[in-house]
Amino acid sequence: MTEVMGTFGDYIAQYGYGALFGLFFLGILGMPLPEETLLVFSGFLVSTGQLAYWPTFLVCFLGSVTAMTTAYWIGRTLGFPFLERYGKRLGMGYTVYKKTEEWFNRVGKWALPLGYFIPGVRQFTAYFAGITRLPFPTFLLYTYAGGLFWSLLFVTLGWQLGERWDELFNLISRNLAIFFIAVFAIIAAWSYFRHQASLKKQKRRGMQ
């Protein structure tokens, strides 16, 4: 945490909300930045009076969802045409991609809001949503709702924890990650069994 404060504290103090927006935009796009730590650290700066609460939350939220939207369109305009044009040469890999596309459109949308809380996942969900052509309104709904809750929660935690933010952050973020992984696993399992039941019902109808 001290390293984060030393690396980004002066930068945020000097450039303010513009620095926050840029850090979250680049971090979500894939640059290796500790976004959750930055959220809580930003909340800590609110508690010291260096930043204001609502502008801080709004800038962090807008930086993250703008990056997610950019990643979605990169995946949709570049990744999807590439896979459709050259993917069949991959043989089995293309088949796996098409099955994953079907799965993502059925269940993967939940990875967008829940993935915010799982380090290393949130950087990829938007790209994959674009590659698999998840409908844009669906993408907006799940992504922006998740980003809203994620930004609000961690900025508020930093604000309320104050000087204790560096003591409790790791414990809180780790437990939240485990919780949301479990939630997504439950959703995926429920969807799988529901899909299997639907296939069996279709087979019975075909045999009649």
PDB file of C-alpha atoms in Angstrom:
ATOM      1  CA  MET A   1       0.000   0.000   0.000  1.00  0.00           C
ATOM      2  CA  THR A   2       2.867   2.348   0.777  1.00  0.00           C
ATOM      3  CA  GLU A   3       4.175   1.694  -2.725  1.00  0.00           C
ATOM      4  CA  VAL A   4       0.800   2.659  -4.224  1.00  0.00           C
ATOM      5  CA  MET A   5       0.716   5.846  -2.175  1.00  0.00           C
ATOM      6  CA  GLY A   6       4.251   6.710  -3.231  1.00  0.00           C
ATOM      7  CA  THR A   7       3.693   5.913  -6.901  1.00  0.00           C
ATOM      8  CA  PHE A   8       0.265   7.441  -7.436  1.00  0.00           C
ATOM      9  CA  GLY A   9      -0.276   9.788  -4.479  1.00  0.00           C
ATOM     10  CA  ASP A  10       1.714  12.726  -5.866  1.00  0.00           C
ATOM     11  CA  TYR A  11       0.408  12.065  -9.387  1.00  0.00           C
ATOM     12  CA  ILE A  12      -3.219  12.221  -8.232  1.00  0.00           C
ATOM     13  CA  ALA A  13      -2.482  15.211  -5.984  1.00  0.00           C
ATOM     14  CA  GLN A  14      -0.929  17.077  -8.909  1.00  0.00           C
ATOM     15  CA  TYR A  15      -3.379  16.207 -11.696  1.00  0.00           C
ATOM     16  CA  GLY A  16      -6.476  15.457  -9.622  1.00  0.00           C
ATOM     17  CA  TYR A  17      -9.548  13.907 -11.198  1.00  0.00           C
ATOM     18  CA  GLY A  18      -8.014  13.800 -14.666  1.00  0.00           C
ATOM     19  CA  ALA A  19      -5.304  11.484 -13.317  1.00  0.00           C
ATOM     20  CA  LEU A  20      -7.919   9.217 -11.761  1.00  0.00           C
ATOM     21  CA  PHE A  21      -9.875   8.961 -15.007  1.00  0.00           C
ATOM     22  CA  GLY A  22      -6.743   8.125 -16.984  1.00  0.00           C
ATOM     23  CA  LEU A  23      -5.542   5.508 -14.495  1.00  0.00           C
ATOM     24  CA  PHE A  24      -8.855   3.659 -14.468  1.00  0.00           C
ATOM     25  CA  PHE A  25      -9.248   3.879 -18.230  1.00  0.00           C
ATOM     26  CA  LEU A  26      -5.780   2.416 -18.852  1.00  0.00           C
ATOM     27  CA  GLY A  27      -6.081  -0.158 -16.082  1.00  0.00           C
ATOM     28  CA  ILE A  28      -9.354  -1.609 -17.355  1.00  0.00           C
ATOM     29  CA  LEU A  29      -8.013  -1.694 -20.918  1.00  0.00           C
ATOM     30  CA  GLY A  30      -5.215  -3.955 -19.732  1.00  0.00           C
ATOM     31  CA  MET A  31      -2.342  -1.899 -18.311  1.00  0.00           C
ATOM     32  CA  PRO A  32      -1.123  -3.589 -15.093  1.00  0.00           C
ATOM     33  CA  LEU A  33      -2.499  -1.153 -12.514  1.00  0.00           C
ATOM     34  CA  PRO A  34      -4.039  -1.977  -9.087  1.00  0.00           C
ATOM     35  CA  GLU A  35      -7.507  -0.584  -9.805  1.00  0.00           C
ATOM     36  CA  GLU A  36      -9.210  -1.734  -6.591  1.00  0.00           C
ATOM     37  CA  THR A  37      -6.341  -0.426  -4.486  1.00  0.00           C
ATOM     38  CA  LEU A  38      -6.571   2.883  -6.343  1.00  0.00           C
ATOM     39  CA  LEU A  39     -10.313   3.035  -5.650  1.00  0.00           C
ATOM     40  CA  VAL A  40      -9.818   2.581  -1.921  1.00  0.00           C
ATOM     41  CA  PHE A  41      -6.829   4.931  -1.910  1.00  0.00           C
ATOM     42  CA  SER A  42      -8.990   7.544  -3.661  1.00  0.00           C
ATOM     43  CA  GLY A  43     -11.579   7.100  -0.916  1.00  0.00           C
ATOM     44  CA  PHE A  44      -8.826   7.615   1.644  1.00  0.00           C
ATOM     45  CA  LEU A  45      -7.893  10.891  -0.079  1.00  0.00           C
ATOM     46  CA  VAL A  46     -11.550  11.904   0.265  1.00  0.00           C
ATOM     47  CA  SER A  47     -11.314  11.256   4.017  1.00  0.00           C
ATOM     48  CA  THR A  48      -8.295  13.583   4.226  1.00  0.00           C
ATOM     49  CA  GLY A  49     -10.071  16.339   2.283  1.00  0.00           C
ATOM     50  CA  GLN A  50      -7.746  16.182  -0.740  1.00  0.00           C
ATOM     51  CA  LEU A  51     -10.597  15.001  -2.985  1.00  0.00           C
ATOM     52  CA  ALA A  52     -14.375  15.361  -2.864  1.00  0.00           C
ATOM     53  CA  TYR A  53     -16.529  12.235  -2.566  1.00  0.00           C
ATOM     54  CA  TRP A  54     -18.993  12.515  -5.461  1.00  0.00           C
ATOM     55  CA  PRO A  55     -16.541  13.785  -8.104  1.00  0.00           C
ATOM     56  CA  THR A  56     -14.097  11.030  -7.078  1.00  0.00           C
ATOM     57  CA  PHE A  57     -16.714   8.300  -7.386  1.00  0.00           C
ATOM     58  CA  LEU A  58     -18.031   9.708 -10.675  1.00  0.00           C
ATOM     59  CA  VAL A  59     -14.591   9.983 -12.282  1.00  0.00           C
ATOM     60  CA  CYS A  60     -13.587   6.453 -11.225  1.00  0.00           C
ATOM     61  CA  PHE A  61     -16.894   5.080 -12.518  1.00  0.00           C
ATOM     62  CA  LEU A  62     -16.667   6.932 -15.837  1.00  0.00           C
ATOM     63  CA  GLY A  63     -13.028   5.936 -16.345  1.00  0.00           C
ATOM     64  CA  SER A  64     -13.820   2.259 -15.840  1.00  0.00           C
ATOM     65  CA  VAL A  65     -17.003   2.049 -17.940  1.00  0.00           C
ATOM     66  CA  THR A  66     -15.496   4.145 -20.749  1.00  0.00           C
ATOM     67  CA  ALA A  67     -12.620   1.668 -20.915  1.00  0.00           C
ATOM     68  CA  MET A  68     -15.014  -1.301 -20.811  1.00  0.00           C
ATOM     69  CA  THR A  69     -17.052   0.191 -23.655  1.00  0.00           C
ATOM     70  CA  THR A  70     -13.881   0.818 -25.685  1.00  0.00           C
ATOM     71  CA  ALA A  71     -12.732  -2.769 -25.083  1.00  0.00           C
ATOM     72  CA  TYR A  72     -16.138  -4.082 -26.172  1.00  0.00           C
ATOM     73  CA  TRP A  73     -15.962  -2.263 -29.515  1.00  0.00           C
ATOM     74  CA  ILE A  74     -12.353  -3.320 -30.056  1.00  0.00           C
ATOM     75  CA  GLY A  75     -13.433  -6.925 -29.605  1.00  0.00           C
ATOM     76  CA  ARG A  76     -16.478  -6.509 -31.801  1.00  0.00           C
ATOM     77  CA  THR A  77     -14.876  -4.585 -34.672  1.00  0.00           C
ATOM     78  CA  LEU A  78     -11.478  -6.330 -34.727  1.00  0.00           C
ATOM     79  CA  GLY A  79     -11.658  -9.616 -32.826  1.00  0.00           C
ATOM     80  CA  PHE A  80     -14.939 -10.945 -34.200  1.00  0.00           C
ATOM     81  CA  PRO A  81     -14.192 -10.332 -37.927  1.00  0.00           C
ATOM     82  CA  PHE A  82     -10.740 -11.877 -37.483  1.00  0.00           C
ATOM     83  CA  LEU A  83     -12.123 -15.039 -35.884  1.00  0.00           C
ATOM     84  CA  GLU A  84     -14.928 -15.343 -38.418  1.00  0.00           C
ATOM     85  CA  ARG A  85     -12.513 -14.928 -41.326  1.00  0.00           C
ATOM     86  CA  TYR A  86      -9.623 -17.051 -40.120  1.00  0.00           C
ATOM     87  CA  GLY A  87     -11.108 -19.030 -37.234  1.00  0.00           C
ATOM     88  CA  LYS A  88     -12.228 -22.025 -39.271  1.00  0.00           C
ATOM     89  CA  ARG A  89      -8.578 -22.729 -40.002  1.00  0.00           C
ATOM     90  CA  LEU A  90      -8.198 -23.406 -36.282  1.00  0.00           C
ATOM     91  CA  GLY A  91     -10.402 -26.496 -36.598  1.00  0.00           C
ATOM     92  CA  MET A  92     -11.397 -27.615 -33.109  1.00  0.00           C
ATOM     93  CA  GLY A  93     -10.413 -24.223 -31.700  1.00  0.00           C
ATOM     94  CA  TYR A  94     -13.098 -22.555 -33.820  1.00  0.00           C
ATOM     95  CA  THR A  95     -15.688 -25.056 -32.603  1.00  0.00           C
ATOM     96  CA  VAL A  96     -14.752 -24.284 -29.011  1.00  0.00           C
ATOM     97  CA  TYR A  97     -15.022 -20.562 -29.775  1.00  0.00           C
ATOM     98  CA  LYS A  98     -18.549 -20.966 -31.199  1.00  0.00           C
ATOM     99  CA  LYS A  99     -19.647 -22.994 -28.167  1.00  0.00           C
ATOM    100  CA  THR A 100     -18.131 -20.368 -25.892  1.00  0.00           C
ATOM    101  CA  GLU A 101     -19.957 -17.656 -27.845  1.00  0.00           C
ATOM    102  CA  GLU A 102     -23.249 -19.435 -27.244  1.00  0.00           C
ATOM    103  CA  TRP A 103     -22.430 -19.885 -23.555  1.00  0.00           C
ATOM    104  CA  PHE A 104     -21.318 -16.273 -23.104  1.00  0.00           C
ATOM    105  CA  ASN A 105     -24.526 -14.924 -24.597  1.00  0.00           C
ATOM    106  CA  ARG A 106     -26.502 -17.175 -22.266  1.00  0.00           C
ATOM    107  CA  VAL A 107     -24.508 -16.832 -19.023  1.00  0.00           C
ATOM    108  CA  GLY A 108     -21.368 -14.800 -19.666  1.00  0.00           C
ATOM    109  CA  LYS A 109     -23.158 -11.494 -19.286  1.00  0.00           C
ATOM    110  CA  TRP A 110     -23.015 -12.116 -15.542  1.00  0.00           C
ATOM    111  CA  ALA A 111     -19.210 -12.154 -15.811  1.00  0.00           C
ATOM    112  CA  LEU A 112     -19.364  -8.445 -16.685  1.00  0.00           C
ATOM    113  CA  PRO A 113     -20.622  -7.113 -13.318  1.00  0.00           C
ATOM    114  CA  LEU A 114     -19.161  -9.910 -11.169  1.00  0.00           C
ATOM    115  CA  GLY A 115     -15.808  -9.790 -12.967  1.00  0.00           C
ATOM    116  CA  TYR A 116     -15.144  -6.301 -11.634  1.00  0.00           C
ATOM    117  CA  PHE A 117     -14.475  -7.897  -8.247  1.00  0.00           C
ATOM    118  CA  ILE A 118     -12.128 -10.609  -9.554  1.00  0.00           C
ATOM    119  CA  PRO A 119      -8.604  -9.316 -10.284  1.00  0.00           C
ATOM    120  CA  GLY A 120      -7.362 -10.354 -13.704  1.00  0.00           C
ATOM    121  CA  VAL A 121     -10.896 -11.046 -14.998  1.00  0.00           C
ATOM    122  CA  ARG A 122     -12.360  -7.577 -15.444  1.00  0.00           C
ATOM    123  CA  GLN A 123      -9.690  -6.720 -18.054  1.00  0.00           C
ATOM    124  CA  PHE A 124     -10.949  -9.476 -20.402  1.00  0.00           C
ATOM    125  CA  THR A 125     -14.726  -9.668 -20.035  1.00  0.00           C
ATOM    126  CA  ALA A 126     -15.500  -6.628 -22.189  1.00  0.00           C
ATOM    127  CA  TYR A 127     -13.190  -7.756 -24.993  1.00  0.00           C
ATOM    128  CA  PHE A 128     -14.828 -11.166 -25.004  1.00  0.00           C
ATOM    129  CA  ALA A 129     -18.319  -9.670 -24.877  1.00  0.00           C
ATOM    130  CA  GLY A 130     -17.463  -7.794 -28.062  1.00  0.00           C
ATOM    131  CA  ILE A 131     -15.862 -10.802 -29.765  1.00  0.00           C
ATOM    132  CA  THR A 132     -18.925 -12.961 -29.035  1.00  0.00           C
ATOM    133  CA  ARG A 133     -21.278 -10.165 -30.182  1.00  0.00           C
ATOM    134  CA  LEU A 134     -23.167  -9.879 -26.915  1.00  0.00           C
ATOM    135  CA  PRO A 135     -25.954  -7.384 -27.731  1.00  0.00           C
ATOM    136  CA  PHE A 136     -24.752  -3.881 -26.897  1.00  0.00           C
ATOM    137  CA  PRO A 137     -27.808  -2.909 -24.759  1.00  0.00           C
ATOM    138  CA  THR A 138     -27.251  -6.061 -22.669  1.00  0.00           C
ATOM    139  CA  PHE A 139     -23.559  -5.208 -22.378  1.00  0.00           C
ATOM    140  CA  LEU A 140     -24.376  -1.674 -21.229  1.00  0.00           C
ATOM    141  CA  LEU A 141     -26.877  -2.826 -18.612  1.00  0.00           C
ATOM    142  CA  TYR A 142     -24.647  -5.415 -16.941  1.00  0.00           C
ATOM    143  CA  THR A 143     -21.361  -3.528 -17.321  1.00  0.00           C
ATOM    144  CA  TYR A 144     -22.551  -0.143 -16.122  1.00  0.00           C
ATOM    145  CA  ALA A 145     -24.499  -1.633 -13.198  1.00  0.00           C
ATOM    146  CA  GLY A 146     -21.411  -3.590 -12.111  1.00  0.00           C
ATOM    147  CA  GLY A 147     -19.116  -0.588 -12.543  1.00  0.00           C
ATOM    148  CA  LEU A 148     -21.471   1.607 -10.539  1.00  0.00           C
ATOM    149  CA  PHE A 149     -21.560  -0.794  -7.592  1.00  0.00           C
ATOM    150  CA  TRP A 150     -17.815  -1.562  -7.772  1.00  0.00           C
ATOM    151  CA  SER A 151     -16.755   2.098  -7.805  1.00  0.00           C
ATOM    152  CA  LEU A 152     -19.247   3.159  -5.143  1.00  0.00           C
ATOM    153  CA  LEU A 153     -18.337   0.307  -2.800  1.00  0.00           C
ATOM    154  CA  PHE A 154     -14.556   0.693  -2.837  1.00  0.00           C
ATOM    155  CA  VAL A 155     -14.460   4.495  -2.810  1.00  0.00           C
ATOM    156  CA  THR A 156     -16.857   4.435   0.139  1.00  0.00           C
ATOM    157  CA  LEU A 157     -14.726   1.826   1.909  1.00  0.00           C
ATOM    158  CA  GLY A 158     -11.624   3.983   1.547  1.00  0.00           C
ATOM    159  CA  TRP A 159     -13.521   7.033   2.733  1.00  0.00           C
ATOM    160  CA  GLN A 160     -14.948   5.286   5.799  1.00  0.00           C
ATOM    161  CA  LEU A 161     -11.815   3.333   6.728  1.00  0.00           C
ATOM    162  CA  GLY A 162      -9.595   6.413   6.536  1.00  0.00           C
ATOM    163  CA  GLU A 163      -6.149   5.737   7.980  1.00  0.00           C
ATOM    164  CA  ARG A 164      -7.013   2.035   8.427  1.00  0.00           C
ATOM    165  CA  TRP A 165      -7.652   1.470   4.702  1.00  0.00           C
ATOM    166  CA  ASP A 166      -4.287  -0.235   4.108  1.00  0.00           C
ATOM    167  CA  GLU A 167      -4.816  -2.618   7.064  1.00  0.00           C
ATOM    168  CA  LEU A 168      -8.211  -3.965   6.008  1.00  0.00           C
ATOM    169  CA  PHE A 169      -8.241  -3.611   2.227  1.00  0.00           C
ATOM    170  CA  ASN A 170      -6.524  -6.922   1.370  1.00  0.00           C
ATOM    171  CA  LEU A 171      -8.833  -8.926   3.629  1.00  0.00           C
ATOM    172  CA  ILE A 172     -11.976  -7.260   2.290  1.00  0.00           C
ATOM    173  CA  SER A 173     -11.029  -7.469  -1.393  1.00  0.00           C
ATOM    174  CA  ARG A 174      -9.920 -11.124  -1.113  1.00  0.00           C
ATOM    175  CA  ASN A 175     -13.170 -12.177   0.577  1.00  0.00           C
ATOM    176  CA  LEU A 176     -15.230 -10.242  -1.961  1.00  0.00           C
ATOM    177  CA  ALA A 177     -13.383 -11.948  -4.828  1.00  0.00           C
ATOM    178  CA  ILE A 178     -14.094 -15.384  -3.324  1.00  0.00           C
ATOM    179  CA  PHE A 179     -17.742 -14.463  -2.797  1.00  0.00           C
ATOM    180  CA  PHE A 180     -18.298 -13.274  -6.370  1.00  0.00           C
ATOM    181  CA  ILE A 181     -16.447 -16.267  -7.830  1.00  0.00           C
ATOM    182  CA  ALA A 182     -18.834 -18.492  -5.868  1.00  0.00           C
ATOM    183  CA  VAL A 183     -21.847 -16.495  -7.095  1.00  0.00           C
ATOM    184  CA  PHE A 184     -20.724 -16.809 -10.710  1.00  0.00           C
ATOM    185  CA  ALA A 185     -20.079 -20.555 -10.272  1.00  0.00           C
ATOM    186  CA  ILE A 186     -23.625 -20.998  -8.958  1.00  0.00           C
ATOM    187  CA  ILE A 187     -25.077 -19.033 -11.877  1.00  0.00           C
ATOM    188  CA  ALA A 188     -23.010 -21.050 -14.386  1.00  0.00           C
ATOM    189  CA  ALA A 189     -24.049 -24.371 -12.820  1.00  0.00           C
ATOM    190  CA  TRP A 190     -27.710 -23.364 -12.758  1.00  0.00           C
ATOM    191  CA  SER A 191     -27.544 -22.312 -16.410  1.00  0.00           C
ATOM    192  CA  TYR A 192     -25.797 -25.563 -17.405  1.00  0.00           C
ATOM    193  CA  PHE A 193     -28.385 -27.823 -15.780  1.00  0.00           C
ATOM    194  CA  ARG A 194     -31.208 -25.708 -17.141  1.00  0.00           C
ATOM    195  CA  HIS A 195     -29.710 -25.925 -20.640  1.00  0.00           C
ATOM    196  CA  GLN A 196     -29.282 -29.689 -20.338  1.00  0.00           C
ATOM    197  CA  ALA A 197     -32.900 -30.064 -19.216  1.00  0.00           C
ATOM    198  CA  SER A 198     -34.036 -27.992 -22.199  1.00  0.00           C
ATOM    199  CA  LEU A 199     -32.041 -30.197 -24.599  1.00  0.00           C
ATOM    200  CA  LYS A 200     -33.563 -33.365 -23.108  1.00  0.00           C
ATOM    201  CA  LYS A 201     -37.039 -31.896 -23.476  1.00  0.00           C
ATOM    202  CA  GLN A 202     -36.352 -31.076 -27.130  1.00  0.00           C
ATOM    203  CA  LYS A 203     -35.120 -34.631 -27.766  1.00  0.00           C
ATOM    204  CA  ARG A 204     -38.289 -36.097 -26.240  1.00  0.00           C
ATOM    205  CA  ARG A 205     -40.408 -33.905 -28.467  1.00  0.00           C
ATOM    206  CA  GLY A 206     -38.384 -34.980 -31.511  1.00  0.00           C
ATOM    207  CA  MET A 207     -38.949 -38.647 -30.694  1.00  0.00           C
ATOM    208  CA  GLN A 208     -42.718 -38.251 -30.451  1.00  0.00           C
TER     209      GLN A 208
END
